[in-house]
Amino acid sequence: MGWKRKDLLTMQELDAGEIRTILDTAESMKEIATREIKKVPALRGKTIVNLFYEPSTRTRTSFEIAGKWLSADVVNFSASGSSVSKGESLLDTAKNIEAMSPDVVVVRHSSSGTPQLLAEALRCAVVNAGDGAHEHPTQALLDLLTIREKKAHLEGLHVVIIGDIAHSRVARSNIHGMRKVGMTVTVAGPPTLIPPYVQELGVKVSHRLEDVIADVDVIMMLRLQQERMTAGLIPSLREYSRLWGLTLDKLAAARPDVLIMHPGPVNRGIELAPDVADGPYSVILDQVTNGMAVRMAVLYLLTGGKAQ
Amino acid sequence: MNLLIKGGRVIDPANGVDGVRDLLVQDGKIAACGPALAAPEATPTIDAGGKVVCPGFIDLHTHLREPGYEYKETIATGTRAAAAGGFTAVCAMANTFPVNDNRAVTDYILAKARVEGVVRVYPVGAVTRNLKGEELAELGELAEAGCVAFSDDGKPVMNSGLLRRAMEYILPFGTPVISHAEDLNLAAGGVMHEGAVSTELGLKGMPTAAEEAMVARDIVLTELTGTPVHIAHLSTAGAVRLIRDAKARGVRVTAEVTPHHLVLTDEAVRSYDPNTKMNPPLRPKRDQEALLEALADGTIDAIATDHAPHAQAEKEGEYDHAAFGIVGLETAVSLLLDRLVRPGLLDLPSLVARLTVGPARAFGLPGGTLGLGSQADITILDLGRELTIEPARFHSKSRNTPFAGWQVTGMPWMTVGGGRVVMWERVIKGGFGA
Ligand SMILES: [Zn+2]
């Protein structure tokens, strides 16, 4: 199956076949990481611009390594703060970048919708590396790849996503992606961190951790931003970690083959107890490895590669 | 300032008139309305056959931006946009720079309007100094200088005690307070309606409760003080309910709705086009339906544009950072005719009433009627005209509209102010002050 899209902006826009194409391609890319010389010429002569308006060493590095392993030239632009505070508008920046004739622009921005605006303004491919509280599609894809590897299939699995759903682009992308491949999704957290009408995205909602961990195949913990406390969304970190933190104790109720995922970086002791984060259920490091594979696949497909 | 308008369908809700009539204007006033009128020799005659002749439209909610933000709009360009859109009078909001919180600014606006404006300008004074919500503006002087209402529009007056004092103080002047109903703590920095769409888009939402809590408070303060309150840009079903109940109890509350809340829903935000960003935000269909119903049954008194011009740089790029608001004067009437009247959601006489007698009564303004002896402010509509909304052709200085490229049928054909033709076929013929 060929790849038709110019951009990768959301999981919402992808169908199950497209998701499968990316995951299959990513699987074939994983082998590159095991080679002694980690380099294939697939993207030689192509230029990838990493345009990061929000600092994220992990995601940026992952895209950077993915590009380099495929022999692309990778240029990093980080813009501190918003473009508005810099006095240069987003669309000005877009025009300047266009003038450098890149093949792919990878964009991370604190405002939802920015990748879509850039994609409309740019001729080259645009990859959303996280926009506001909207989407983070490559994260969802690497999560799906990790689950598929461990469980051998996706359809019929039940996932619970726990924590700050309201502000999480990871949650949104995963909800769309998981539902499209036939998984059941429950979201859980205190009501102040669950966005209104989230059921309309096709998920179940729970407000008690104990009710949800017993019969799921995957537990996905989200990172709690400490500013949620000062914003008055939770009374204290202590209370949050007591009610919503995952400990070995609470995990006793879970299935023996449950997977524990986290998009990182983990607040150890808040959402995950250290012995859970590093324990046998955790696939957090597999997620990181699969991140590179998924990003190689996405860059490859968007620059005209054919799925294998 | 004499004119004979022949053979149009005259719709004058203030006087219960709806039929083919001639309309005679003498010395800037309505002199006669009836079949086959004769006019003195040399009276200019307009053939309005097949057209609709109404009292001049009044916009209760316009941001003219002058003084201070002339790069967005000026009194000259804003009143031209008004005339082109079929309005013969606009109420100018106080959030200029300096703020219209003292007589000197009101005098400046009125003087500028006399010289450079082409339609009537009624200033709205600030409730609090510098719109800060801390101390009262000089409300008495502002009223004497010609302010027709008071509002910190753009922001609510969050301090209920202070608003109570303002309402008590202006009681003798008989002017209403205009409420920008938004509880800032509940709205909490939202950029769109809080609901299923905001959740999906990951944009911060403003709940309908932010509006409804303040509408309820302001109704209570009207009952306490006796000063009428006018709810600006009503947008939620809950607020409609509160106003309907208050009116039934005899409370002096009036309300307006904007054309964009009547023709767009929060689904439009999916484009991330900053021209869909307004405050109050575009709401879901169920709220829109409640607004339409309230417009038809008279719970909503007026349609107002909330004309909010912004320069291009303020309305492009990231949705979060874009300014709130769109221009409205030049698109309002065509949108209303095409999207409300044509599909039968609102009958034409009701639409005309919400643009004429409704607003005039809410603020106690002259106009809004074709009664004998009243000022000859007249709007003539061509219901059959098809057009494409082209921002490049706007008279307004700003182009921020989500309606670019829309095909609509029906437009204001002629605007007459004080008996002079101000606008004809979108061309400005000159003001009536000059
Ligand atoms: Zn307002």
XYZ file of C-alpha atoms and ligand atoms in Angstrom:
743
model
C 0.000 0.000 0.000
C 1.383 3.370 -1.012
C 1.383 6.483 1.071
C -0.773 9.369 -0.148
C -0.621 12.090 2.480
C 1.563 15.176 2.298
C 1.631 15.608 6.092
C 1.215 13.732 9.349
C -0.800 16.051 11.569
C -3.143 13.904 13.643
C -4.126 10.340 14.415
C -7.685 11.454 13.877
C -7.133 11.822 10.140
C -5.542 8.379 9.679
C -7.486 5.235 8.917
C -6.619 1.788 10.246
C -4.838 0.865 7.007
C -2.582 3.899 7.168
C -1.754 3.190 10.785
C -0.858 -0.388 9.872
C 1.331 0.844 7.020
C 3.313 3.053 9.389
C 3.663 0.325 12.020
C 4.752 -2.271 9.432
C 7.283 0.149 7.981
C 8.541 0.958 11.475
C 9.025 -2.733 12.189
C 11.219 -3.086 9.141
C 13.169 0.009 10.239
C 13.958 -1.436 13.654
C 16.566 -3.693 12.163
C 18.686 -0.650 11.249
C 19.169 0.125 14.933
C 20.766 -3.279 15.444
C 23.374 -2.849 12.709
C 26.952 -2.047 13.462
C 26.815 0.940 11.139
C 23.438 2.489 11.729
C 22.926 4.175 8.427
C 20.951 3.496 5.278
C 20.858 5.816 2.282
C 17.065 6.029 2.044
C 16.853 9.806 2.630
C 20.211 10.878 1.251
C 19.981 14.406 -0.108
C 16.787 15.169 1.806
C 16.608 17.949 4.368
C 14.597 17.725 7.561
C 13.999 20.794 9.680
C 13.170 20.262 13.345
C 11.201 23.370 14.298
C 10.746 23.261 18.046
C 8.892 26.154 19.638
C 8.675 24.215 22.862
C 11.721 22.567 24.377
C 11.655 18.788 24.182
C 15.045 17.180 24.055
C 13.595 13.690 23.929
C 11.280 14.081 20.990
C 13.681 16.308 19.090
C 16.572 13.921 19.555
C 14.410 11.011 18.503
C 13.476 12.737 15.233
C 17.073 13.835 14.753
C 18.508 10.332 15.134
C 15.751 8.888 12.951
C 16.622 11.360 10.197
C 20.350 10.734 10.485
C 20.059 6.959 10.385
C 18.242 7.440 7.087
C 21.089 9.733 5.875
C 19.019 12.907 5.748
C 20.475 16.296 6.632
C 18.815 17.393 9.842
C 18.668 21.023 10.910
C 17.405 22.015 14.345
C 15.621 25.301 14.935
C 14.515 26.053 18.422
C 12.508 29.149 19.040
C 12.311 30.100 22.668
C 8.906 31.137 23.832
C 6.140 31.948 21.423
C 6.752 33.395 18.005
C 4.632 36.340 19.051
C 7.027 37.273 21.838
C 9.855 37.031 19.328
C 8.088 39.570 17.173
C 8.157 37.229 14.218
C 4.923 35.684 13.156
C 4.501 31.986 12.631
C 3.723 32.535 8.979
C 6.853 34.661 8.518
C 8.871 31.827 9.985
C 7.132 29.422 7.660
C 8.073 31.498 4.636
C 11.688 31.707 5.768
C 11.847 27.979 6.216
C 10.222 27.383 2.859
C 13.050 29.390 1.312
C 15.494 26.738 2.585
C 13.628 24.102 0.534
C 13.319 21.427 3.199
C 11.615 18.131 2.449
C 10.097 17.713 5.888
C 9.385 20.153 8.692
C 8.878 18.569 12.108
C 7.054 21.008 14.346
C 6.465 21.129 18.084
C 4.398 24.043 19.377
C 2.530 24.960 22.540
C -0.529 26.138 20.559
C -2.998 23.567 19.285
C -3.495 23.656 15.536
C -0.165 25.212 14.639
C 1.056 22.240 12.537
C -2.162 22.427 10.522
C -1.624 26.144 9.852
C 1.978 25.447 8.806
C 0.938 22.543 6.604
C -1.462 24.836 4.769
C 1.306 27.415 4.306
C 4.163 25.091 3.304
C 4.683 22.977 0.209
C 6.867 20.430 2.028
C 5.696 17.692 4.355
C 4.838 18.711 7.912
C 4.995 16.323 10.864
C 3.259 17.235 14.091
C 5.641 16.538 16.965
C 3.106 17.732 19.516
C 0.788 20.751 19.421
C -0.654 22.188 22.604
C -3.163 19.841 24.159
C -4.212 18.598 20.727
C -2.217 15.707 19.265
C 1.144 13.985 19.242
C 0.706 11.356 16.550
C 4.192 9.816 16.505
C 3.902 9.182 20.242
C 0.634 7.307 19.687
C 2.211 5.348 16.852
C 5.185 4.299 18.961
C 2.790 3.295 21.723
C 0.793 1.182 19.280
C 3.968 -0.376 17.926
C 5.076 -1.273 21.446
C 1.719 -2.829 22.317
C 1.616 -4.769 19.065
C 5.087 -6.138 19.685
C 4.243 -7.307 23.168
C 0.723 -8.565 22.566
C 1.092 -9.676 18.930
C -2.138 -7.908 18.015
C -4.100 -4.758 18.785
C -7.730 -5.454 18.044
C -9.845 -6.259 21.093
C -7.346 -5.015 23.664
C -8.515 -2.766 26.486
C -6.368 0.182 27.541
C -6.789 2.582 30.408
C -5.128 5.987 30.185
C -4.659 7.487 33.624
C -3.905 11.034 34.700
C -4.236 14.493 33.207
C -6.344 13.725 30.147
C -7.514 17.333 29.795
C -4.104 18.733 28.925
C -2.634 15.688 27.221
C -1.981 15.526 23.506
C -0.636 12.021 24.056
C -4.021 10.945 25.389
C -5.900 12.469 22.461
C -3.685 10.901 19.818
C -3.817 7.536 21.538
C -7.601 7.668 21.900
C -8.019 8.250 18.170
C -5.351 5.731 17.161
C -6.437 2.970 19.518
C -10.092 3.268 18.613
C -9.263 3.070 14.924
C -7.400 -0.210 15.328
C -10.235 -1.732 17.336
C -9.102 -1.250 20.915
C -11.293 -0.235 23.844
C -10.163 2.865 25.714
C -11.006 4.018 29.220
C -9.711 7.298 30.606
C -9.345 7.817 34.322
C -8.359 10.604 36.648
C -9.848 13.157 39.007
C -12.793 15.002 37.357
C -10.792 18.237 37.169
C -8.321 16.541 34.833
C -10.930 14.890 32.603
C -12.074 17.195 29.785
C -15.772 17.851 29.241
C -17.578 15.634 26.736
C -14.569 13.312 26.404
C -17.054 10.439 25.987
C -17.830 11.881 22.569
C -14.376 10.712 21.524
C -15.624 7.180 22.116
C -14.030 6.415 25.475
C -15.300 5.326 28.862
C -14.567 7.469 31.889
C -13.689 6.402 35.408
C -12.873 8.408 38.489
C -11.446 5.572 40.577
C -8.155 3.871 39.866
C -9.255 0.711 41.662
C -12.183 0.305 39.274
C -10.081 0.283 36.155
C -6.818 -1.550 36.610
C -8.191 -5.032 37.169
C -9.301 -5.998 33.696
C -7.195 -4.070 31.231
C -4.386 -5.223 28.980
C -2.490 -1.948 29.097
C -2.158 0.771 31.723
C -0.875 4.017 30.272
C 0.174 6.533 32.893
C 0.482 10.204 31.908
C 2.952 12.655 33.288
C 1.472 15.068 35.819
C 2.559 18.652 35.251
C 3.274 20.191 38.621
C 1.554 23.423 37.620
C -1.797 21.580 37.710
C -1.517 21.897 41.461
C -1.000 25.655 41.458
C -3.801 25.976 38.882
C -6.097 24.523 41.525
C -6.879 21.368 39.570
C -5.627 19.063 42.318
C -5.274 19.834 46.010
C -1.743 18.482 46.411
C 0.814 16.213 44.800
C 0.700 14.072 47.879
C -2.999 13.450 47.511
C -2.690 12.891 43.769
C 0.010 10.296 44.121
C -1.904 8.540 46.866
C -5.098 8.322 44.802
C -3.683 8.061 41.307
C -0.102 6.913 41.597
C 0.568 3.349 40.522
C 2.266 1.255 43.198
C 3.086 -2.447 43.393
C 0.331 -2.702 45.963
C -2.348 -1.437 43.664
C -0.945 -3.457 40.786
C -1.703 -6.653 42.658
C -5.219 -6.386 41.249
C -3.998 -6.145 37.661
C -3.642 -8.963 35.150
C -0.318 -10.776 35.267
C 0.446 -9.855 31.659
C -0.523 -6.184 31.934
C 1.724 -3.660 30.200
C 2.632 -0.401 31.898
C 3.433 2.492 29.636
C 4.431 6.107 30.174
C 5.353 8.726 27.562
C 8.156 9.987 29.823
C 9.809 11.600 31.516
C 8.406 9.886 34.622
C 7.835 11.763 37.869
C 9.049 8.862 39.996
C 7.009 8.599 43.146
C 4.130 10.652 41.772
C 2.438 8.820 38.920
C 4.646 5.746 39.098
C 6.374 4.203 42.074
C 10.033 3.561 41.177
C 9.686 -0.195 41.500
C 6.773 -0.092 39.063
C 8.530 2.151 36.560
C 11.526 -0.193 36.529
C 9.585 -3.383 37.147
C 8.743 -6.304 34.891
C 5.466 -4.879 33.597
C 7.074 -1.678 32.390
C 7.756 -1.234 28.679
C 8.893 2.370 28.997
C 12.314 1.750 27.440
C 10.781 -0.184 24.534
C 8.688 2.901 23.873
C 11.827 5.000 23.493
C 13.431 2.534 21.077
C 10.236 2.243 19.062
C 10.028 6.025 18.907
C 13.039 6.120 16.606
C 11.641 3.338 14.411
C 8.270 5.033 14.060
C 9.875 8.359 13.225
C 12.109 6.753 10.614
C 9.010 5.187 9.093
C 7.110 8.470 9.046
C 9.998 10.421 7.508
C 10.515 7.689 4.958
C 6.873 7.492 3.926
C 6.393 11.257 3.737
C 9.430 11.720 1.526
C 8.111 9.291 -1.038
C 9.295 5.925 0.188
C 7.149 2.951 -0.595
C 5.856 0.801 2.191
C 7.479 -2.599 2.322
C -32.867 66.636 2.153
C -36.075 66.024 0.258
C -36.666 62.653 -1.307
C -39.474 60.579 -2.734
C -39.010 56.830 -2.450
C -41.569 55.236 -4.727
C -43.161 51.854 -4.825
C -41.156 49.864 -2.302
C -42.465 47.363 0.212
C -42.370 49.507 3.334
C -41.739 47.493 6.509
C -41.947 49.698 9.601
C -42.502 47.466 12.625
C -42.637 50.441 14.999
C -45.852 51.546 13.298
C -47.196 48.188 12.214
C -46.728 48.995 8.524
C -46.001 46.317 5.919
C -47.118 47.089 2.377
C -46.269 48.783 -0.875
C -46.111 52.521 -0.238
C -44.395 55.692 -1.297
C -42.343 57.492 1.289
C -41.881 61.251 1.202
C -39.018 62.958 3.000
C -38.981 66.706 3.535
C -36.293 68.658 5.390
C -34.717 65.450 6.581
C -37.886 64.179 8.208
C -40.541 61.666 7.240
C -43.348 63.776 5.760
C -45.732 61.171 4.387
C -46.137 57.468 3.812
C -48.896 56.177 1.586
C -49.940 55.018 -1.860
C -49.138 57.180 -4.898
C -47.764 60.213 -3.104
C -47.182 63.433 -4.974
C -44.040 65.389 -4.261
C -43.172 69.027 -4.810
C -41.362 69.739 -8.040
C -37.638 68.945 -8.212
C -37.857 66.397 -5.391
C -35.320 63.668 -6.197
C -37.147 60.396 -6.729
C -35.903 56.886 -6.048
C -37.614 53.945 -7.667
C -37.770 51.300 -4.952
C -39.986 48.921 -6.928
C -39.281 45.333 -5.874
C -37.216 46.495 -2.921
C -37.851 46.669 0.805
C -37.910 50.062 2.531
C -37.200 50.062 6.283
C -36.247 52.448 9.036
C -32.475 52.884 9.145
C -30.730 50.010 10.892
C -29.150 50.700 14.281
C -26.117 48.746 15.521
C -25.913 48.748 19.301
C -22.429 47.256 19.381
C -19.605 48.629 17.240
C -15.928 49.041 18.002
C -14.833 52.083 15.982
C -11.287 51.935 17.502
C -10.759 55.706 17.297
C -9.146 57.285 19.255
C -6.070 55.164 19.741
C -6.269 52.200 17.408
C -6.612 53.993 14.101
C -4.578 51.263 12.395
C -7.575 48.946 12.890
C -10.410 51.352 12.135
C -11.303 55.025 12.300
C -14.555 56.853 12.732
C -14.364 57.679 9.019
C -13.818 54.093 7.841
C -16.031 52.485 10.466
C -19.024 54.664 9.665
C -18.483 54.032 5.938
C -18.550 50.328 6.650
C -21.753 50.886 8.623
C -23.387 52.777 5.772
C -22.311 50.129 3.275
C -23.874 47.519 5.527
C -27.210 49.311 5.744
C -26.737 50.900 9.168
C -27.600 54.539 9.750
C -26.454 54.627 13.368
C -23.843 52.840 15.456
C -23.112 52.765 19.174
C -19.379 53.087 19.694
C -17.869 51.037 22.503
C -15.641 52.690 25.070
C -12.533 50.497 24.835
C -10.529 53.032 22.848
C -7.186 54.540 23.863
C -7.656 56.694 25.806
C -10.754 54.973 27.095
C -14.031 56.866 26.756
C -14.253 57.379 30.506
C -14.343 61.187 30.511
C -16.084 63.971 28.704
C -13.091 65.016 26.592
C -13.042 61.658 24.814
C -16.796 61.679 24.234
C -16.570 65.197 22.812
C -13.713 64.111 20.555
C -15.670 61.138 19.215
C -18.756 63.235 18.559
C -16.756 66.020 16.884
C -14.914 63.556 14.666
C -18.151 61.833 13.800
C -19.732 65.148 12.792
C -16.860 65.962 10.456
C -15.720 62.582 9.156
C -18.536 60.172 9.936
C -21.216 59.260 7.431
C -23.727 57.732 9.861
C -24.847 58.692 13.354
C -22.444 57.762 16.132
C -23.735 57.288 19.672
C -20.881 56.941 22.151
C -21.001 54.373 24.923
C -19.190 55.490 28.058
C -17.025 53.333 30.281
C -18.458 52.169 33.610
C -15.075 52.294 35.325
C -11.980 54.421 34.873
C -9.695 52.962 32.247
C -11.936 49.860 32.197
C -10.023 48.698 35.224
C -13.047 47.742 37.256
C -11.774 49.660 40.260
C -13.424 53.119 40.410
C -16.388 54.685 38.667
C -15.853 56.722 35.512
C -17.405 60.193 35.461
C -20.768 58.749 34.592
C -22.791 61.914 34.994
C -20.551 64.007 32.769
C -20.419 61.241 30.209
C -24.207 61.066 30.102
C -24.437 64.843 29.724
C -21.841 64.753 26.951
C -23.962 62.329 24.969
C -23.148 58.792 26.030
C -26.241 56.681 25.477
C -25.229 53.725 27.636
C -22.374 52.519 29.829
C -20.166 49.495 29.439
C -16.665 48.213 30.040
C -17.296 45.957 27.040
C -14.362 43.799 26.192
C -14.384 42.984 29.868
C -17.034 42.476 32.510
C -17.226 44.590 35.650
C -16.256 41.707 37.924
C -16.782 43.594 41.177
C -20.523 43.273 41.830
C -20.511 45.964 44.507
C -18.941 48.451 42.149
C -21.401 47.652 39.371
C -24.244 48.093 41.836
C -22.933 51.595 42.671
C -22.631 52.456 38.988
C -26.188 51.335 38.320
C -27.507 53.288 41.281
C -25.574 56.383 40.244
C -26.827 56.476 36.670
C -30.465 55.813 37.559
C -31.426 59.506 37.184
C -29.879 59.641 33.704
C -32.088 56.854 32.407
C -29.321 55.142 30.494
C -28.841 51.379 30.526
C -25.758 49.444 31.492
C -24.476 47.062 28.835
C -23.217 43.803 30.249
C -20.334 41.952 28.670
C -21.406 38.846 30.552
C -18.304 36.822 31.249
C -17.167 35.527 34.614
C -13.435 35.712 34.091
C -12.696 33.060 36.701
C -14.973 30.587 34.964
C -13.815 31.565 31.480
C -10.260 31.092 32.755
C -8.376 32.093 29.648
C -10.427 29.989 27.247
C -10.194 30.632 23.527
C -13.335 28.826 22.348
C -16.518 27.233 23.661
C -15.885 24.494 26.209
C -17.409 21.322 24.848
C -16.816 18.292 22.696
C -15.035 20.276 19.990
C -12.645 22.064 22.357
C -11.829 18.735 23.950
C -11.024 17.248 20.592
C -8.998 20.212 19.375
C -7.120 20.606 22.630
C -8.049 24.273 22.878
C -8.915 25.839 26.209
C -12.659 26.201 26.569
C -14.995 28.781 28.095
C -18.028 27.112 29.658
C -21.503 28.519 29.031
C -21.672 28.989 32.811
C -19.182 31.858 32.495
C -21.855 33.808 30.609
C -24.877 32.562 32.487
C -23.528 33.306 35.956
C -23.012 36.947 34.976
C -26.367 37.292 33.208
C -28.018 36.042 36.387
C -26.006 38.494 38.504
C -26.792 41.431 36.259
C -30.496 40.671 36.242
C -30.404 40.591 40.028
C -28.627 43.967 40.112
C -31.213 45.459 37.783
C -33.928 44.305 40.138
C -31.990 45.815 43.022
C -31.187 49.189 41.469
C -33.850 49.851 38.838
C -31.309 50.685 36.147
C -31.987 48.625 33.025
C -29.362 46.154 31.869
C -28.697 45.249 28.282
C -26.970 41.894 27.745
C -24.468 42.174 24.924
C -23.740 39.371 22.463
C -25.934 36.749 24.103
C -24.685 33.287 23.179
C -26.087 30.495 25.343
C -29.394 28.702 25.801
C -29.106 29.112 29.560
C -28.706 32.877 29.275
C -31.737 32.990 26.983
C -33.742 31.183 29.656
C -32.647 33.624 32.358
C -33.628 36.621 30.245
C -36.958 35.141 29.218
C -37.831 34.478 32.865
C -36.696 37.942 33.956
C -38.731 39.639 31.239
C -41.776 37.656 32.269
C -41.315 39.062 35.778
C -41.171 42.588 34.345
C -37.448 43.124 34.884
C -35.971 45.824 32.635
C -33.567 43.623 30.752
C -32.887 43.708 27.015
C -30.521 41.621 24.919
C -28.738 41.449 21.614
C -27.318 38.623 19.534
C -24.691 38.798 16.798
C -25.074 37.472 13.255
C -22.056 35.199 13.705
C -23.574 33.419 16.678
C -26.670 32.859 14.557
C -24.926 31.430 11.497
C -21.817 29.655 12.825
C -21.223 27.012 15.499
C -18.106 25.870 17.313
C -17.620 23.320 14.538
C -16.133 26.218 12.537
C -13.149 26.279 14.904
C -11.944 22.949 13.523
C -10.248 24.983 10.801
C -8.093 26.653 13.479
C -8.799 29.824 11.479
C -8.329 32.690 13.961
C -11.275 34.387 12.254
C -13.483 31.935 14.114
C -12.154 33.202 17.449
C -14.611 35.488 19.213
C -15.705 36.331 22.704
C -18.218 35.028 23.585
C -17.155 32.035 21.534
C -19.137 30.290 18.830
C -21.414 27.808 20.573
C -22.872 24.421 19.602
C -26.057 23.946 17.623
C -28.317 23.606 20.690
C -27.375 27.107 21.865
C -27.753 28.488 18.368
C -31.269 27.055 18.162
C -32.207 28.670 21.472
C -30.907 32.025 20.212
C -32.955 31.745 17.033
C -36.067 30.911 18.970
C -35.496 33.846 21.343
C -34.923 36.128 18.388
C -38.212 35.092 16.832
C -40.275 35.375 20.020
C -38.826 38.763 20.997
C -36.847 37.640 24.051
C -33.874 39.021 22.145
C -34.551 42.649 21.268
C -31.780 43.421 18.833
C -29.238 42.030 16.439
C -25.898 43.780 16.914
C -22.712 43.204 14.982
C -20.027 43.433 17.685
C -17.942 44.789 14.804
C -14.398 44.226 16.081
C -11.772 45.222 13.544
C -8.229 43.877 13.971
C -5.119 44.202 11.833
C -4.030 41.125 9.907
C -1.051 40.363 12.151
C -3.387 40.165 15.147
C -5.601 37.650 13.379
C -3.218 35.114 11.886
C -0.974 32.395 13.197
C -1.516 30.487 16.411
C -5.137 30.265 17.523
C -4.202 30.772 21.178
C -2.492 34.065 20.470
C -4.919 35.628 17.992
C -7.162 38.525 19.001
C -10.864 37.932 19.660
C -13.480 39.302 17.296
C -14.432 39.847 13.686
C -15.701 42.705 11.559
C -19.429 42.587 11.063
C -20.961 45.769 9.729
C -20.661 44.938 6.056
C -21.675 41.292 6.219
C -24.434 41.320 8.850
C -27.475 42.145 6.757
C -26.609 39.865 3.840
C -25.883 36.957 6.190
C -29.146 37.495 8.048
C -31.198 37.729 4.869
C -29.539 34.703 3.330
C -29.193 32.385 6.344
C -32.220 33.351 8.448
C -34.901 34.894 6.269
C -34.458 32.856 3.088
C -34.695 29.443 4.809
C -37.667 30.694 6.849
C -35.970 30.684 10.260
C -37.061 34.285 10.819
C -39.646 36.341 8.970
C -38.555 39.555 7.327
C -40.641 41.945 9.468
C -39.175 40.385 12.634
C -35.667 40.772 11.262
C -36.343 44.417 10.470
C -37.772 44.938 13.955
C -34.591 43.530 15.563
C -32.502 45.952 13.531
C -34.663 49.043 14.058
C -37.266 49.509 16.753
C -35.719 46.851 19.004
C -32.330 48.527 19.342
C -33.843 52.034 19.407
C -36.027 51.152 22.386
C -33.273 49.277 24.238
C -31.096 52.391 24.418
C -33.812 55.062 24.086
C -32.394 56.257 20.775
C -34.139 58.385 18.153
C -34.801 56.519 14.915
C -35.890 52.975 14.284
C -39.224 54.249 12.946
C -40.711 55.763 9.823
C -43.369 57.582 11.846
C -44.357 61.022 10.592
C -41.966 63.711 11.745
C -39.175 61.301 12.700
C -35.678 61.675 11.301
C -35.468 60.299 7.779
C -32.997 57.454 8.393
C -33.907 54.753 5.912
C -32.426 51.461 4.746
C -33.524 49.932 1.454
C -32.882 46.223 0.833
C -32.538 44.298 -2.401
C -33.581 40.790 -1.441
C -32.793 39.263 -4.810
C -29.235 40.420 -5.218
C -26.666 37.627 -5.222
C -23.180 38.458 -4.094
C -19.927 36.971 -2.881
C -18.474 38.324 0.339
C -15.158 39.858 -0.666
C -13.115 41.334 2.183
C -10.957 43.204 -0.320
C -13.994 45.356 -1.081
C -14.767 46.255 2.524
C -14.897 49.918 3.490
C -13.656 48.893 6.914
C -9.897 49.132 7.446
C -9.817 45.568 8.664
C -10.523 42.282 6.930
C -10.940 39.842 9.788
C -13.970 37.815 8.768
C -14.700 34.098 8.573
C -17.214 34.751 5.798
C -14.798 35.484 2.949
C -16.006 33.840 -0.226
C -19.497 33.067 1.061
C -22.213 33.300 -1.579
C -25.230 35.134 -0.232
C -28.483 36.477 -1.630
C -29.833 39.797 -0.394
C -28.052 43.013 0.449
C -28.536 46.556 1.690
C -29.071 48.545 -1.478
C -29.335 52.092 -0.210
C -28.763 53.886 3.068
C -30.405 57.252 3.696
C -29.474 59.385 6.695
C -31.390 62.518 7.606
C -32.928 62.473 4.141
C -29.620 62.295 2.247
C -28.441 59.302 0.280
C -25.381 58.084 2.156
C -24.792 54.795 0.347
C -26.043 53.396 -2.915
C -24.963 50.028 -4.284
C -22.094 49.870 -1.794
C -20.730 53.231 -2.944
C -20.553 55.940 -0.276
C -22.210 59.126 -1.481
C -21.283 61.297 1.467
C -22.320 61.946 5.018
C -25.353 63.688 6.315
C -23.458 65.800 8.780
C -21.661 67.632 5.957
Zn -18.150 42.199 24.647
